[in-house]
Short mmCIF file of the C-alpha atoms (twelve columns), coordinates in Angstrom:
data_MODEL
# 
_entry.id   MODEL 
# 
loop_
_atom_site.group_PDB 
_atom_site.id 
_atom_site.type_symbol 
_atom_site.label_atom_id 
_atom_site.label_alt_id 
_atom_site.label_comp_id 
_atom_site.label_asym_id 
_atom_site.label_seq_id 
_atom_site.Cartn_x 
_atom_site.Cartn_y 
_atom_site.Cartn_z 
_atom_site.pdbx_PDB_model_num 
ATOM 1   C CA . UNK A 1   -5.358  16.418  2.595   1 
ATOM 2   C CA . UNK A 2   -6.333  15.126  6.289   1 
ATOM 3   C CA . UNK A 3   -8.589  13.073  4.696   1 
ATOM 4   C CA . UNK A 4   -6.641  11.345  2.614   1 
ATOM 5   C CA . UNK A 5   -4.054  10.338  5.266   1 
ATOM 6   C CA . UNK A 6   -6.734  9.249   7.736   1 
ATOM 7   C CA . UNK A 7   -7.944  6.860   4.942   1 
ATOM 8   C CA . UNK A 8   -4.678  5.817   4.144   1 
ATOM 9   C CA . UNK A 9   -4.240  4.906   7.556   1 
ATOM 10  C CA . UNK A 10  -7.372  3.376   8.193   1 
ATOM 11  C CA . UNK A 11  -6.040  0.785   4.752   1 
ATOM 12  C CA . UNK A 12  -3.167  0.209   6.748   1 
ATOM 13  C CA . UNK A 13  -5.257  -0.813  10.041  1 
ATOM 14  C CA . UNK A 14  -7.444  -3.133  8.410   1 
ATOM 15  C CA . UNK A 15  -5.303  -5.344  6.535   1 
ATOM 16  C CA . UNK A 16  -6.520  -8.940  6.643   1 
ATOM 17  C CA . UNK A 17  -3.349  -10.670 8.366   1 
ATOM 18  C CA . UNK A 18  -2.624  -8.685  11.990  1 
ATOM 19  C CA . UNK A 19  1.303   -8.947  10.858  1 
ATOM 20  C CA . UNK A 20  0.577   -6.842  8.117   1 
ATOM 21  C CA . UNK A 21  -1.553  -3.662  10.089  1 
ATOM 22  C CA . UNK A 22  0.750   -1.064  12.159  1 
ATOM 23  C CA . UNK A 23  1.317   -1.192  15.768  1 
ATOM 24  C CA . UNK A 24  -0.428  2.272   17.291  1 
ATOM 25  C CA . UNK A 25  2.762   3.973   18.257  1 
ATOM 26  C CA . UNK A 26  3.298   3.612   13.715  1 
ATOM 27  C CA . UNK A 27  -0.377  4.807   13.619  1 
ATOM 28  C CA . UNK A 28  0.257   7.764   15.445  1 
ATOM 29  C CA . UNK A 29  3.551   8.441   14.241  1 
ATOM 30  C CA . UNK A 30  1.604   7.736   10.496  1 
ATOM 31  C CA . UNK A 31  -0.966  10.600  12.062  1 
ATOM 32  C CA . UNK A 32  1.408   13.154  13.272  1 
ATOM 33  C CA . UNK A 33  3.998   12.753  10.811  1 
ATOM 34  C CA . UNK A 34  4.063   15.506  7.396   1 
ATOM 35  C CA . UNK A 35  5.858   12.641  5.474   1 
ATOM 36  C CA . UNK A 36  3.941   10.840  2.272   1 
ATOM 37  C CA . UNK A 37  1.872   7.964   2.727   1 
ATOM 38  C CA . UNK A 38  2.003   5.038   0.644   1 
ATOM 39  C CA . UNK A 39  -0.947  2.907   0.238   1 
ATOM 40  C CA . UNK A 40  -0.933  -0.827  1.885   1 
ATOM 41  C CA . UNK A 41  -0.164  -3.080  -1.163  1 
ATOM 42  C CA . UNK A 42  -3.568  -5.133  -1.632  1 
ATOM 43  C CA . UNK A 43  -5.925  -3.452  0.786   1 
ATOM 44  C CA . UNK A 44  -9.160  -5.172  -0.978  1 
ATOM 45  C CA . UNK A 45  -7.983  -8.178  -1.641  1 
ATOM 46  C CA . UNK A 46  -7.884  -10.530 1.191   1 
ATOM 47  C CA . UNK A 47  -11.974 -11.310 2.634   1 
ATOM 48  C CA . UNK A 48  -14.523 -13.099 1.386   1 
ATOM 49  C CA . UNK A 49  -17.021 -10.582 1.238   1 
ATOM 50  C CA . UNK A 50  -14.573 -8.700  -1.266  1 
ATOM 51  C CA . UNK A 51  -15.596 -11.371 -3.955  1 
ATOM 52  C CA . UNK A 52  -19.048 -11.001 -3.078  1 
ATOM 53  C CA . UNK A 53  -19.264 -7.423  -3.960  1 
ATOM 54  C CA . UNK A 54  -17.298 -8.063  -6.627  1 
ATOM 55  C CA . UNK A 55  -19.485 -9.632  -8.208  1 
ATOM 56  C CA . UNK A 56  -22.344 -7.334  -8.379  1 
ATOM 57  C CA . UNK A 57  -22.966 -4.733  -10.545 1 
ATOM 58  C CA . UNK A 58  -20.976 -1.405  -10.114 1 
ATOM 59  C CA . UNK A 59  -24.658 0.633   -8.717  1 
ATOM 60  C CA . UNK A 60  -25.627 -2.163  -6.362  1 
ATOM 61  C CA . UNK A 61  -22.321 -2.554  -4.783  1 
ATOM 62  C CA . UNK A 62  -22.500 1.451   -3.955  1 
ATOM 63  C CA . UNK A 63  -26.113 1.284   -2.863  1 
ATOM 64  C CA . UNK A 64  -25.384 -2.189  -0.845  1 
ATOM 65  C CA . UNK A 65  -22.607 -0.143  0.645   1 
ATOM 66  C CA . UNK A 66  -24.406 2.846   1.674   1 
ATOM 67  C CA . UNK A 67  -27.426 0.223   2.958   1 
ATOM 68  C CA . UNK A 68  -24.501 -1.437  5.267   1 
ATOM 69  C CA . UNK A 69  -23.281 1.942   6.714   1 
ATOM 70  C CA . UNK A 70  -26.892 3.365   7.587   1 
ATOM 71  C CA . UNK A 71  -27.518 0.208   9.261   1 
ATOM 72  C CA . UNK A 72  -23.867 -0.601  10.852  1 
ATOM 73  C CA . UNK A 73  -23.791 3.294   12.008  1 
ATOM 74  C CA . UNK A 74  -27.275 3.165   13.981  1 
ATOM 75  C CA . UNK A 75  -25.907 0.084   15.894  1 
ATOM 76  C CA . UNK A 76  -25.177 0.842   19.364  1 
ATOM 77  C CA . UNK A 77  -24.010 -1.750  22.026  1 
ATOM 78  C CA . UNK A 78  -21.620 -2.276  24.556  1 
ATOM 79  C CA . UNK A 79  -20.311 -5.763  22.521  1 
ATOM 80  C CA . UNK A 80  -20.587 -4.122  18.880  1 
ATOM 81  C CA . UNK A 81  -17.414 -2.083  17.540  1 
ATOM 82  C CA . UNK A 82  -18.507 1.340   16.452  1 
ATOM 83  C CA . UNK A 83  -18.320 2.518   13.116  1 
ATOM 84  C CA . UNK A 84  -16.075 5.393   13.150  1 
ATOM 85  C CA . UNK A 85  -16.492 6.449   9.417   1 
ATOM 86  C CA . UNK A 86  -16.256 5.031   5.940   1 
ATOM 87  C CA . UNK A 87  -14.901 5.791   2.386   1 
ATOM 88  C CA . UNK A 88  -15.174 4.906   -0.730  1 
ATOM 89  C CA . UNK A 89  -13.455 5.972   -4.408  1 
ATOM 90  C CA . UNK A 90  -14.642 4.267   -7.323  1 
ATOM 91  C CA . UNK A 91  -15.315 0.633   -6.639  1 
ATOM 92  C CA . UNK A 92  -12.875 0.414   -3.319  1 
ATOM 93  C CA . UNK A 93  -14.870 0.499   -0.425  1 
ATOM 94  C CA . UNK A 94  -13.806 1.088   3.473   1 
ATOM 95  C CA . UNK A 95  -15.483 0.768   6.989   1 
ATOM 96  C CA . UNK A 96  -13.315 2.335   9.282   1 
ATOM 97  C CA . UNK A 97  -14.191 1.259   13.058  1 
ATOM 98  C CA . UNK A 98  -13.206 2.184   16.639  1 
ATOM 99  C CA . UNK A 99  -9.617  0.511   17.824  1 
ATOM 100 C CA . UNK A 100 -10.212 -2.852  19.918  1 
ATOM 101 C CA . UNK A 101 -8.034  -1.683  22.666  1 
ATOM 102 C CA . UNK A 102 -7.824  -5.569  24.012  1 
ATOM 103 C CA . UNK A 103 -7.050  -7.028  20.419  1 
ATOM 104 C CA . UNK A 104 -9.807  -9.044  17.809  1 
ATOM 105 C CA . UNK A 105 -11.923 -11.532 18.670  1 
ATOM 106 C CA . UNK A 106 -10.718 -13.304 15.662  1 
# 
């Protein structure tokens, strides 16, 4: 069940428009809270690489996936978000990465 709510939560924090993720005090409260979750409303539907994977055929997407975590996980630098952890259930896909504690770069 932990599981579920920490990817629920990490839907919520990567939503493509910053108006649309929760501030941290909501993430924590989202964390310590024994309410339901409900899923962000389109939480795949907003990047360009999205459409890309689209695209592809349902076993490359996984295996292009799993590719982009080995090598995204083995990155280490001082300028490079970590990858925290990942999911994926059927053909929705999630990176979930350490909190930028002084906002995007974006």
């Amino acid at each position: 069940m932990i599981a579920k709510k920490l990817a629920i939560v990490g839907l919520w924090c990567i939503q493509w428009h910053p108006v649309d993720r929760p501030s941290m005090k909501v993430v924590v409260h989202m964390l310590e809270g024994g309410e339901k979750l409900s899923m962000p409303p389109n939480p795949f539907t907003s990047t360009d690489s999205t459409k890309t994977v689209a695209d592809m055929p349902r076993r490359r997407k996984g295996q292009d996936f799993i590719n982009e975590i080995a090598t995204i996980g083995r990155i280490h630098h001082v300028n490079v978000v970590q990858l925290i952890g990942f999911c994926f259930e059927g053909s929705k896909h999630a990176l979930v990465y350490d909190y930028m504690s002084h906002g995007s770069l974006d």
